[in-house]
Amino acid sequence: GHRAVMLSVWGLTIIGVIIIFAHAKEWVYDKSNHAVHNAHPIVGFITVLSAFAQPIMAAARPHPGTPKRSIFNWVHRMVGFSAYVCGIVSVFFGLAFARDQHLTGLSDNATYILHAWNGLQGCMWLVMGCIDYNHKKKTGCTPATNIEMKPPIKSDDPDSKDTKEPSEDANIRKAVLIGWVVISLGLSLVVAIYIGIAEL
């Protein structure tokens, strides 16, 4: 779950960087106007660095229960959250930058869609928080606290953890995540269409 999502972000980030340089042909940096024109590439670069750092950090993480594990957890969360926030900010800066440079006909609806996406994102986090709270209330621990370093060992014992069916909370989390991915892809496509129309 967590590992798959993180690696997906890593892969999509690589694809995004390739598309950006295929379109722009070069690193765009305007020395005459640092604050406005350079905000998007700088924040975007920080986002890419943070996204690349996450799987590297995860590969070198201490085992659960060791003294340095809590330090890793906090650093991992902060870097991940920084990438997440910078990514959102970079998208808004990107639309503003594009409109200011050459996409003067870009519809305001593209920005409104991003605001709507952020609002829906808040609702998604609220739902996930409620699911985690319900799980903790029933089991005494949150889903993230049970992540181990090594892959689960196969066992013929029907009562072993790796052969048990996913819990109801886990299934709900997966359903919410899949729904969120579909919504995000749909809204991203709509924004891309608005950008394509503005470039005509």
mmCIF file with all atom_site columns, C-alpha atoms in Angstrom:
data_model
loop_
_atom_site.group_PDB
_atom_site.id
_atom_site.type_symbol
_atom_site.label_atom_id
_atom_site.label_alt_id
_atom_site.label_comp_id
_atom_site.label_asym_id
_atom_site.label_entity_id
_atom_site.label_seq_id
_atom_site.pdbx_PDB_ins_code
_atom_site.Cartn_x
_atom_site.Cartn_y
_atom_site.Cartn_z
_atom_site.occupancy
_atom_site.B_iso_or_equiv
_atom_site.pdbx_formal_charge
_atom_site.auth_seq_id
_atom_site.auth_comp_id
_atom_site.auth_asym_id
_atom_site.auth_atom_id
_atom_site.pdbx_PDB_model_num
ATOM 1   C CA . GLY A 1 1   ? 0.000   0.000   0.000   1.00 0.00 ? 1   GLY A CA 1
ATOM 2   C CA . HIS A 1 2   ? 2.256   2.774   1.273   1.00 0.00 ? 2   HIS A CA 1
ATOM 3   C CA . ARG A 1 3   ? 5.286   1.488   -0.627  1.00 0.00 ? 3   ARG A CA 1
ATOM 4   C CA . ALA A 1 4   ? 3.293   1.121   -3.864  1.00 0.00 ? 4   ALA A CA 1
ATOM 5   C CA . VAL A 1 5   ? 1.932   4.668   -3.622  1.00 0.00 ? 5   VAL A CA 1
ATOM 6   C CA . MET A 1 6   ? 5.381   6.106   -2.854  1.00 0.00 ? 6   MET A CA 1
ATOM 7   C CA . LEU A 1 7   ? 6.975   4.319   -5.811  1.00 0.00 ? 7   LEU A CA 1
ATOM 8   C CA . SER A 1 8   ? 4.083   5.427   -8.025  1.00 0.00 ? 8   SER A CA 1
ATOM 9   C CA . VAL A 1 9   ? 4.751   9.032   -7.041  1.00 0.00 ? 9   VAL A CA 1
ATOM 10  C CA . TRP A 1 10  ? 8.429   8.506   -7.816  1.00 0.00 ? 10  TRP A CA 1
ATOM 11  C CA . GLY A 1 11  ? 7.645   7.078   -11.260 1.00 0.00 ? 11  GLY A CA 1
ATOM 12  C CA . LEU A 1 12  ? 5.085   9.760   -12.108 1.00 0.00 ? 12  LEU A CA 1
ATOM 13  C CA . THR A 1 13  ? 7.549   12.454  -10.995 1.00 0.00 ? 13  THR A CA 1
ATOM 14  C CA . ILE A 1 14  ? 10.127  11.103  -13.450 1.00 0.00 ? 14  ILE A CA 1
ATOM 15  C CA . ILE A 1 15  ? 7.526   11.123  -16.238 1.00 0.00 ? 15  ILE A CA 1
ATOM 16  C CA . GLY A 1 16  ? 6.510   14.684  -15.292 1.00 0.00 ? 16  GLY A CA 1
ATOM 17  C CA . VAL A 1 17  ? 10.111  15.940  -15.425 1.00 0.00 ? 17  VAL A CA 1
ATOM 18  C CA . ILE A 1 18  ? 10.614  14.317  -18.848 1.00 0.00 ? 18  ILE A CA 1
ATOM 19  C CA . ILE A 1 19  ? 7.439   15.944  -20.191 1.00 0.00 ? 19  ILE A CA 1
ATOM 20  C CA . ILE A 1 20  ? 8.420   19.349  -18.777 1.00 0.00 ? 20  ILE A CA 1
ATOM 21  C CA . PHE A 1 21  ? 11.858  19.391  -20.404 1.00 0.00 ? 21  PHE A CA 1
ATOM 22  C CA . ALA A 1 22  ? 10.506  17.910  -23.644 1.00 0.00 ? 22  ALA A CA 1
ATOM 23  C CA . HIS A 1 23  ? 8.121   20.865  -23.817 1.00 0.00 ? 23  HIS A CA 1
ATOM 24  C CA . ALA A 1 24  ? 10.300  23.675  -22.415 1.00 0.00 ? 24  ALA A CA 1
ATOM 25  C CA . LYS A 1 25  ? 13.567  22.360  -23.965 1.00 0.00 ? 25  LYS A CA 1
ATOM 26  C CA . GLU A 1 26  ? 15.579  23.993  -21.155 1.00 0.00 ? 26  GLU A CA 1
ATOM 27  C CA . TRP A 1 27  ? 15.572  25.158  -17.536 1.00 0.00 ? 27  TRP A CA 1
ATOM 28  C CA . VAL A 1 28  ? 13.469  28.326  -17.523 1.00 0.00 ? 28  VAL A CA 1
ATOM 29  C CA . TYR A 1 29  ? 14.861  30.940  -15.160 1.00 0.00 ? 29  TYR A CA 1
ATOM 30  C CA . ASP A 1 30  ? 14.201  34.675  -15.488 1.00 0.00 ? 30  ASP A CA 1
ATOM 31  C CA . LYS A 1 31  ? 16.886  36.704  -13.706 1.00 0.00 ? 31  LYS A CA 1
ATOM 32  C CA . SER A 1 32  ? 14.927  39.925  -14.160 1.00 0.00 ? 32  SER A CA 1
ATOM 33  C CA . ASN A 1 33  ? 11.934  38.868  -12.069 1.00 0.00 ? 33  ASN A CA 1
ATOM 34  C CA . HIS A 1 34  ? 12.853  36.371  -9.338  1.00 0.00 ? 34  HIS A CA 1
ATOM 35  C CA . ALA A 1 35  ? 9.685   36.449  -7.236  1.00 0.00 ? 35  ALA A CA 1
ATOM 36  C CA . VAL A 1 36  ? 7.032   35.984  -9.924  1.00 0.00 ? 36  VAL A CA 1
ATOM 37  C CA . HIS A 1 37  ? 8.534   34.088  -12.856 1.00 0.00 ? 37  HIS A CA 1
ATOM 38  C CA . ASN A 1 38  ? 10.888  31.811  -10.928 1.00 0.00 ? 38  ASN A CA 1
ATOM 39  C CA . ALA A 1 39  ? 8.508   30.650  -8.198  1.00 0.00 ? 39  ALA A CA 1
ATOM 40  C CA . HIS A 1 40  ? 7.155   27.750  -10.255 1.00 0.00 ? 40  HIS A CA 1
ATOM 41  C CA . PRO A 1 41  ? 10.480  26.172  -11.361 1.00 0.00 ? 41  PRO A CA 1
ATOM 42  C CA . ILE A 1 42  ? 12.108  26.638  -7.938  1.00 0.00 ? 42  ILE A CA 1
ATOM 43  C CA . VAL A 1 43  ? 9.209   25.181  -5.934  1.00 0.00 ? 43  VAL A CA 1
ATOM 44  C CA . GLY A 1 44  ? 8.842   22.448  -8.554  1.00 0.00 ? 44  GLY A CA 1
ATOM 45  C CA . PHE A 1 45  ? 12.531  21.564  -8.216  1.00 0.00 ? 45  PHE A CA 1
ATOM 46  C CA . ILE A 1 46  ? 12.158  21.302  -4.426  1.00 0.00 ? 46  ILE A CA 1
ATOM 47  C CA . THR A 1 47  ? 9.157   19.022  -4.979  1.00 0.00 ? 47  THR A CA 1
ATOM 48  C CA . VAL A 1 48  ? 11.154  16.732  -7.285  1.00 0.00 ? 48  VAL A CA 1
ATOM 49  C CA . LEU A 1 49  ? 14.088  16.534  -4.864  1.00 0.00 ? 49  LEU A CA 1
ATOM 50  C CA . SER A 1 50  ? 11.773  15.692  -1.965  1.00 0.00 ? 50  SER A CA 1
ATOM 51  C CA . ALA A 1 51  ? 9.951   13.047  -3.996  1.00 0.00 ? 51  ALA A CA 1
ATOM 52  C CA . PHE A 1 52  ? 13.240  11.398  -4.989  1.00 0.00 ? 52  PHE A CA 1
ATOM 53  C CA . ALA A 1 53  ? 14.538  11.506  -1.411  1.00 0.00 ? 53  ALA A CA 1
ATOM 54  C CA . GLN A 1 54  ? 11.568  9.564   0.007   1.00 0.00 ? 54  GLN A CA 1
ATOM 55  C CA . PRO A 1 55  ? 12.240  6.067   -1.411  1.00 0.00 ? 55  PRO A CA 1
ATOM 56  C CA . ILE A 1 56  ? 15.979  6.451   -0.783  1.00 0.00 ? 56  ILE A CA 1
ATOM 57  C CA . MET A 1 57  ? 15.285  7.324   2.872   1.00 0.00 ? 57  MET A CA 1
ATOM 58  C CA . ALA A 1 58  ? 12.798  4.459   3.141   1.00 0.00 ? 58  ALA A CA 1
ATOM 59  C CA . ALA A 1 59  ? 15.364  1.954   1.832   1.00 0.00 ? 59  ALA A CA 1
ATOM 60  C CA . ALA A 1 60  ? 17.759  2.941   4.624   1.00 0.00 ? 60  ALA A CA 1
ATOM 61  C CA . ARG A 1 61  ? 15.186  3.183   7.418   1.00 0.00 ? 61  ARG A CA 1
ATOM 62  C CA . PRO A 1 62  ? 15.915  1.631   10.837  1.00 0.00 ? 62  PRO A CA 1
ATOM 63  C CA . HIS A 1 63  ? 13.927  -1.401  11.952  1.00 0.00 ? 63  HIS A CA 1
ATOM 64  C CA . PRO A 1 64  ? 10.756  -0.814  14.010  1.00 0.00 ? 64  PRO A CA 1
ATOM 65  C CA . GLY A 1 65  ? 11.506  -0.550  17.732  1.00 0.00 ? 65  GLY A CA 1
ATOM 66  C CA . THR A 1 66  ? 15.075  0.687   17.328  1.00 0.00 ? 66  THR A CA 1
ATOM 67  C CA . PRO A 1 67  ? 16.050  4.038   18.917  1.00 0.00 ? 67  PRO A CA 1
ATOM 68  C CA . LYS A 1 68  ? 16.456  5.875   15.609  1.00 0.00 ? 68  LYS A CA 1
ATOM 69  C CA . ARG A 1 69  ? 13.158  4.670   14.154  1.00 0.00 ? 69  ARG A CA 1
ATOM 70  C CA . SER A 1 70  ? 11.142  7.554   15.653  1.00 0.00 ? 70  SER A CA 1
ATOM 71  C CA . ILE A 1 71  ? 13.628  10.059  14.201  1.00 0.00 ? 71  ILE A CA 1
ATOM 72  C CA . PHE A 1 72  ? 13.278  8.446   10.778  1.00 0.00 ? 72  PHE A CA 1
ATOM 73  C CA . ASN A 1 73  ? 9.485   8.492   11.051  1.00 0.00 ? 73  ASN A CA 1
ATOM 74  C CA . TRP A 1 74  ? 9.393   12.235  11.717  1.00 0.00 ? 74  TRP A CA 1
ATOM 75  C CA . VAL A 1 75  ? 11.939  13.092  9.008   1.00 0.00 ? 75  VAL A CA 1
ATOM 76  C CA . HIS A 1 76  ? 10.154  10.818  6.510   1.00 0.00 ? 76  HIS A CA 1
ATOM 77  C CA . ARG A 1 77  ? 6.816   12.460  7.303   1.00 0.00 ? 77  ARG A CA 1
ATOM 78  C CA . MET A 1 78  ? 8.203   16.004  7.090   1.00 0.00 ? 78  MET A CA 1
ATOM 79  C CA . VAL A 1 79  ? 9.941   15.405  3.758   1.00 0.00 ? 79  VAL A CA 1
ATOM 80  C CA . GLY A 1 80  ? 6.850   13.709  2.353   1.00 0.00 ? 80  GLY A CA 1
ATOM 81  C CA . PHE A 1 81  ? 4.532   16.450  3.573   1.00 0.00 ? 81  PHE A CA 1
ATOM 82  C CA . SER A 1 82  ? 6.908   19.112  2.217   1.00 0.00 ? 82  SER A CA 1
ATOM 83  C CA . ALA A 1 83  ? 6.869   17.456  -1.213  1.00 0.00 ? 83  ALA A CA 1
ATOM 84  C CA . TYR A 1 84  ? 3.087   17.234  -1.028  1.00 0.00 ? 84  TYR A CA 1
ATOM 85  C CA . VAL A 1 85  ? 2.593   20.916  -0.140  1.00 0.00 ? 85  VAL A CA 1
ATOM 86  C CA . CYS A 1 86  ? 5.260   22.155  -2.569  1.00 0.00 ? 86  CYS A CA 1
ATOM 87  C CA . GLY A 1 87  ? 3.669   20.085  -5.334  1.00 0.00 ? 87  GLY A CA 1
ATOM 88  C CA . ILE A 1 88  ? 0.294   21.758  -4.819  1.00 0.00 ? 88  ILE A CA 1
ATOM 89  C CA . VAL A 1 89  ? 1.833   25.235  -4.589  1.00 0.00 ? 89  VAL A CA 1
ATOM 90  C CA . SER A 1 90  ? 3.912   24.560  -7.705  1.00 0.00 ? 90  SER A CA 1
ATOM 91  C CA . VAL A 1 91  ? 0.808   23.690  -9.731  1.00 0.00 ? 91  VAL A CA 1
ATOM 92  C CA . PHE A 1 92  ? -0.870  26.985  -8.797  1.00 0.00 ? 92  PHE A CA 1
ATOM 93  C CA . PHE A 1 93  ? 2.340   28.897  -9.566  1.00 0.00 ? 93  PHE A CA 1
ATOM 94  C CA . GLY A 1 94  ? 2.571   27.028  -12.868 1.00 0.00 ? 94  GLY A CA 1
ATOM 95  C CA . LEU A 1 95  ? -0.889  28.089  -13.994 1.00 0.00 ? 95  LEU A CA 1
ATOM 96  C CA . ALA A 1 96  ? -0.211  31.703  -12.969 1.00 0.00 ? 96  ALA A CA 1
ATOM 97  C CA . PHE A 1 97  ? 3.152   31.641  -14.744 1.00 0.00 ? 97  PHE A CA 1
ATOM 98  C CA . ALA A 1 98  ? 1.666   30.166  -17.932 1.00 0.00 ? 98  ALA A CA 1
ATOM 99  C CA . ARG A 1 99  ? -1.164  32.696  -17.987 1.00 0.00 ? 99  ARG A CA 1
ATOM 100 C CA . ASP A 1 100 ? 1.296   35.552  -17.472 1.00 0.00 ? 100 ASP A CA 1
ATOM 101 C CA . GLN A 1 101 ? 3.685   34.340  -20.179 1.00 0.00 ? 101 GLN A CA 1
ATOM 102 C CA . HIS A 1 102 ? 1.759   33.000  -23.134 1.00 0.00 ? 102 HIS A CA 1
ATOM 103 C CA . LEU A 1 103 ? -1.535  31.378  -22.155 1.00 0.00 ? 103 LEU A CA 1
ATOM 104 C CA . THR A 1 104 ? -3.402  34.652  -21.713 1.00 0.00 ? 104 THR A CA 1
ATOM 105 C CA . GLY A 1 105 ? -6.604  32.951  -22.821 1.00 0.00 ? 105 GLY A CA 1
ATOM 106 C CA . LEU A 1 106 ? -6.413  30.249  -20.144 1.00 0.00 ? 106 LEU A CA 1
ATOM 107 C CA . SER A 1 107 ? -9.823  29.937  -18.531 1.00 0.00 ? 107 SER A CA 1
ATOM 108 C CA . ASP A 1 108 ? -10.198 30.803  -14.856 1.00 0.00 ? 108 ASP A CA 1
ATOM 109 C CA . ASN A 1 109 ? -12.071 27.507  -14.593 1.00 0.00 ? 109 ASN A CA 1
ATOM 110 C CA . ALA A 1 110 ? -8.687  25.737  -14.522 1.00 0.00 ? 110 ALA A CA 1
ATOM 111 C CA . THR A 1 111 ? -7.824  27.548  -11.281 1.00 0.00 ? 111 THR A CA 1
ATOM 112 C CA . TYR A 1 112 ? -11.298 26.938  -9.875  1.00 0.00 ? 112 TYR A CA 1
ATOM 113 C CA . ILE A 1 113 ? -10.867 23.225  -10.544 1.00 0.00 ? 113 ILE A CA 1
ATOM 114 C CA . LEU A 1 114 ? -7.620  23.236  -8.555  1.00 0.00 ? 114 LEU A CA 1
ATOM 115 C CA . HIS A 1 115 ? -9.390  24.943  -5.650  1.00 0.00 ? 115 HIS A CA 1
ATOM 116 C CA . ALA A 1 116 ? -12.182 22.360  -5.838  1.00 0.00 ? 116 ALA A CA 1
ATOM 117 C CA . TRP A 1 117 ? -9.578  19.582  -5.890  1.00 0.00 ? 117 TRP A CA 1
ATOM 118 C CA . ASN A 1 118 ? -7.980  20.995  -2.745  1.00 0.00 ? 118 ASN A CA 1
ATOM 119 C CA . GLY A 1 119 ? -11.372 21.133  -1.043  1.00 0.00 ? 119 GLY A CA 1
ATOM 120 C CA . LEU A 1 120 ? -12.105 17.529  -1.980  1.00 0.00 ? 120 LEU A CA 1
ATOM 121 C CA . GLN A 1 121 ? -8.647  16.623  -0.775  1.00 0.00 ? 121 GLN A CA 1
ATOM 122 C CA . GLY A 1 122 ? -9.469  18.027  2.650   1.00 0.00 ? 122 GLY A CA 1
ATOM 123 C CA . CYS A 1 123 ? -12.590 15.866  2.722   1.00 0.00 ? 123 CYS A CA 1
ATOM 124 C CA . MET A 1 124 ? -10.518 12.824  1.731   1.00 0.00 ? 124 MET A CA 1
ATOM 125 C CA . TRP A 1 125 ? -8.060  13.443  4.580   1.00 0.00 ? 125 TRP A CA 1
ATOM 126 C CA . LEU A 1 126 ? -10.982 13.814  6.990   1.00 0.00 ? 126 LEU A CA 1
ATOM 127 C CA . VAL A 1 127 ? -12.443 10.487  5.870   1.00 0.00 ? 127 VAL A CA 1
ATOM 128 C CA . MET A 1 128 ? -9.051  8.781   6.173   1.00 0.00 ? 128 MET A CA 1
ATOM 129 C CA . GLY A 1 129 ? -8.604  10.268  9.641   1.00 0.00 ? 129 GLY A CA 1
ATOM 130 C CA . CYS A 1 130 ? -11.978 8.900   10.729  1.00 0.00 ? 130 CYS A CA 1
ATOM 131 C CA . ILE A 1 131 ? -11.077 5.458   9.370   1.00 0.00 ? 131 ILE A CA 1
ATOM 132 C CA . ASP A 1 132 ? -7.752  5.492   11.254  1.00 0.00 ? 132 ASP A CA 1
ATOM 133 C CA . TYR A 1 133 ? -9.468  6.636   14.435  1.00 0.00 ? 133 TYR A CA 1
ATOM 134 C CA . ASN A 1 134 ? -12.019 3.837   14.131  1.00 0.00 ? 134 ASN A CA 1
ATOM 135 C CA . HIS A 1 135 ? -9.243  1.312   13.499  1.00 0.00 ? 135 HIS A CA 1
ATOM 136 C CA . LYS A 1 136 ? -7.250  2.545   16.504  1.00 0.00 ? 136 LYS A CA 1
ATOM 137 C CA . LYS A 1 137 ? -10.346 2.409   18.697  1.00 0.00 ? 137 LYS A CA 1
ATOM 138 C CA . LYS A 1 138 ? -10.933 -1.229  17.756  1.00 0.00 ? 138 LYS A CA 1
ATOM 139 C CA . THR A 1 139 ? -7.349  -2.525  17.704  1.00 0.00 ? 139 THR A CA 1
ATOM 140 C CA . GLY A 1 140 ? -5.364  -0.093  19.842  1.00 0.00 ? 140 GLY A CA 1
ATOM 141 C CA . CYS A 1 141 ? -2.983  0.919   17.066  1.00 0.00 ? 141 CYS A CA 1
ATOM 142 C CA . THR A 1 142 ? -3.082  2.852   13.811  1.00 0.00 ? 142 THR A CA 1
ATOM 143 C CA . PRO A 1 143 ? -2.534  0.975   10.516  1.00 0.00 ? 143 PRO A CA 1
ATOM 144 C CA . ALA A 1 144 ? 0.840   2.681   9.916   1.00 0.00 ? 144 ALA A CA 1
ATOM 145 C CA . THR A 1 145 ? 2.384   1.416   13.169  1.00 0.00 ? 145 THR A CA 1
ATOM 146 C CA . ASN A 1 146 ? 2.411   -2.194  12.019  1.00 0.00 ? 146 ASN A CA 1
ATOM 147 C CA . ILE A 1 147 ? 4.675   -1.755  8.976   1.00 0.00 ? 147 ILE A CA 1
ATOM 148 C CA . GLU A 1 148 ? 7.654   -4.119  9.171   1.00 0.00 ? 148 GLU A CA 1
ATOM 149 C CA . MET A 1 149 ? 11.003  -3.987  7.378   1.00 0.00 ? 149 MET A CA 1
ATOM 150 C CA . LYS A 1 150 ? 10.889  -7.503  5.944   1.00 0.00 ? 150 LYS A CA 1
ATOM 151 C CA . PRO A 1 151 ? 8.224   -8.901  3.599   1.00 0.00 ? 151 PRO A CA 1
ATOM 152 C CA . PRO A 1 152 ? 5.680   -11.219 5.267   1.00 0.00 ? 152 PRO A CA 1
ATOM 153 C CA . ILE A 1 153 ? 6.723   -14.848 5.521   1.00 0.00 ? 153 ILE A CA 1
ATOM 154 C CA . LYS A 1 154 ? 4.437   -17.327 3.810   1.00 0.00 ? 154 LYS A CA 1
ATOM 155 C CA . SER A 1 155 ? 2.752   -19.734 6.164   1.00 0.00 ? 155 SER A CA 1
ATOM 156 C CA . ASP A 1 156 ? 0.367   -22.663 5.892   1.00 0.00 ? 156 ASP A CA 1
ATOM 157 C CA . ASP A 1 157 ? -1.239  -21.642 9.182   1.00 0.00 ? 157 ASP A CA 1
ATOM 158 C CA . PRO A 1 158 ? -4.715  -20.236 8.363   1.00 0.00 ? 158 PRO A CA 1
ATOM 159 C CA . ASP A 1 159 ? -4.464  -17.998 11.431  1.00 0.00 ? 159 ASP A CA 1
ATOM 160 C CA . SER A 1 160 ? -1.185  -16.348 10.377  1.00 0.00 ? 160 SER A CA 1
ATOM 161 C CA . LYS A 1 161 ? -1.304  -12.622 9.620   1.00 0.00 ? 161 LYS A CA 1
ATOM 162 C CA . ASP A 1 162 ? -0.277  -12.903 5.970   1.00 0.00 ? 162 ASP A CA 1
ATOM 163 C CA . THR A 1 163 ? -3.177  -15.261 5.119   1.00 0.00 ? 163 THR A CA 1
ATOM 164 C CA . LYS A 1 164 ? -5.901  -13.275 6.816   1.00 0.00 ? 164 LYS A CA 1
ATOM 165 C CA . GLU A 1 165 ? -8.384  -11.350 4.745   1.00 0.00 ? 165 GLU A CA 1
ATOM 166 C CA . PRO A 1 166 ? -7.917  -7.551  4.767   1.00 0.00 ? 166 PRO A CA 1
ATOM 167 C CA . SER A 1 167 ? -9.868  -5.839  7.521   1.00 0.00 ? 167 SER A CA 1
ATOM 168 C CA . GLU A 1 168 ? -12.986 -3.839  6.745   1.00 0.00 ? 168 GLU A CA 1
ATOM 169 C CA . ASP A 1 169 ? -11.100 -0.621  7.541   1.00 0.00 ? 169 ASP A CA 1
ATOM 170 C CA . ALA A 1 170 ? -8.334  -1.569  5.113   1.00 0.00 ? 170 ALA A CA 1
ATOM 171 C CA . ASN A 1 171 ? -10.868 -2.223  2.365   1.00 0.00 ? 171 ASN A CA 1
ATOM 172 C CA . ILE A 1 172 ? -12.516 1.136   3.002   1.00 0.00 ? 172 ILE A CA 1
ATOM 173 C CA . ARG A 1 173 ? -9.125  2.885   2.843   1.00 0.00 ? 173 ARG A CA 1
ATOM 174 C CA . LYS A 1 174 ? -8.386  1.205   -0.487  1.00 0.00 ? 174 LYS A CA 1
ATOM 175 C CA . ALA A 1 175 ? -11.793 2.184   -1.850  1.00 0.00 ? 175 ALA A CA 1
ATOM 176 C CA . VAL A 1 176 ? -11.293 5.816   -0.791  1.00 0.00 ? 176 VAL A CA 1
ATOM 177 C CA . LEU A 1 177 ? -7.783  5.854   -2.297  1.00 0.00 ? 177 LEU A CA 1
ATOM 178 C CA . ILE A 1 178 ? -8.943  4.360   -5.604  1.00 0.00 ? 178 ILE A CA 1
ATOM 179 C CA . GLY A 1 179 ? -11.848 6.816   -5.763  1.00 0.00 ? 179 GLY A CA 1
ATOM 180 C CA . TRP A 1 180 ? -9.485  9.702   -5.033  1.00 0.00 ? 180 TRP A CA 1
ATOM 181 C CA . VAL A 1 181 ? -7.075  8.606   -7.768  1.00 0.00 ? 181 VAL A CA 1
ATOM 182 C CA . VAL A 1 182 ? -9.928  8.445   -10.291 1.00 0.00 ? 182 VAL A CA 1
ATOM 183 C CA . ILE A 1 183 ? -11.189 11.901  -9.273  1.00 0.00 ? 183 ILE A CA 1
ATOM 184 C CA . SER A 1 184 ? -7.677  13.389  -9.404  1.00 0.00 ? 184 SER A CA 1
ATOM 185 C CA . LEU A 1 185 ? -7.005  11.929  -12.846 1.00 0.00 ? 185 LEU A CA 1
ATOM 186 C CA . GLY A 1 186 ? -10.349 13.210  -14.111 1.00 0.00 ? 186 GLY A CA 1
ATOM 187 C CA . LEU A 1 187 ? -9.806  16.753  -12.827 1.00 0.00 ? 187 LEU A CA 1
ATOM 188 C CA . SER A 1 188 ? -6.215  16.730  -14.125 1.00 0.00 ? 188 SER A CA 1
ATOM 189 C CA . LEU A 1 189 ? -7.508  15.784  -17.563 1.00 0.00 ? 189 LEU A CA 1
ATOM 190 C CA . VAL A 1 190 ? -9.998  18.656  -17.498 1.00 0.00 ? 190 VAL A CA 1
ATOM 191 C CA . VAL A 1 191 ? -7.260  21.152  -16.535 1.00 0.00 ? 191 VAL A CA 1
ATOM 192 C CA . ALA A 1 192 ? -5.044  19.751  -19.313 1.00 0.00 ? 192 ALA A CA 1
ATOM 193 C CA . ILE A 1 193 ? -7.886  20.250  -21.780 1.00 0.00 ? 193 ILE A CA 1
ATOM 194 C CA . TYR A 1 194 ? -8.283  23.891  -20.709 1.00 0.00 ? 194 TYR A CA 1
ATOM 195 C CA . ILE A 1 195 ? -4.521  24.396  -21.189 1.00 0.00 ? 195 ILE A CA 1
ATOM 196 C CA . GLY A 1 196 ? -4.678  22.727  -24.616 1.00 0.00 ? 196 GLY A CA 1
ATOM 197 C CA . ILE A 1 197 ? -7.557  24.974  -25.674 1.00 0.00 ? 197 ILE A CA 1
ATOM 198 C CA . ALA A 1 198 ? -5.639  28.073  -24.531 1.00 0.00 ? 198 ALA A CA 1
ATOM 199 C CA . GLU A 1 199 ? -2.632  27.013  -26.638 1.00 0.00 ? 199 GLU A CA 1
ATOM 200 C CA . LEU A 1 200 ? -4.689  26.775  -29.838 1.00 0.00 ? 200 LEU A CA 1
#
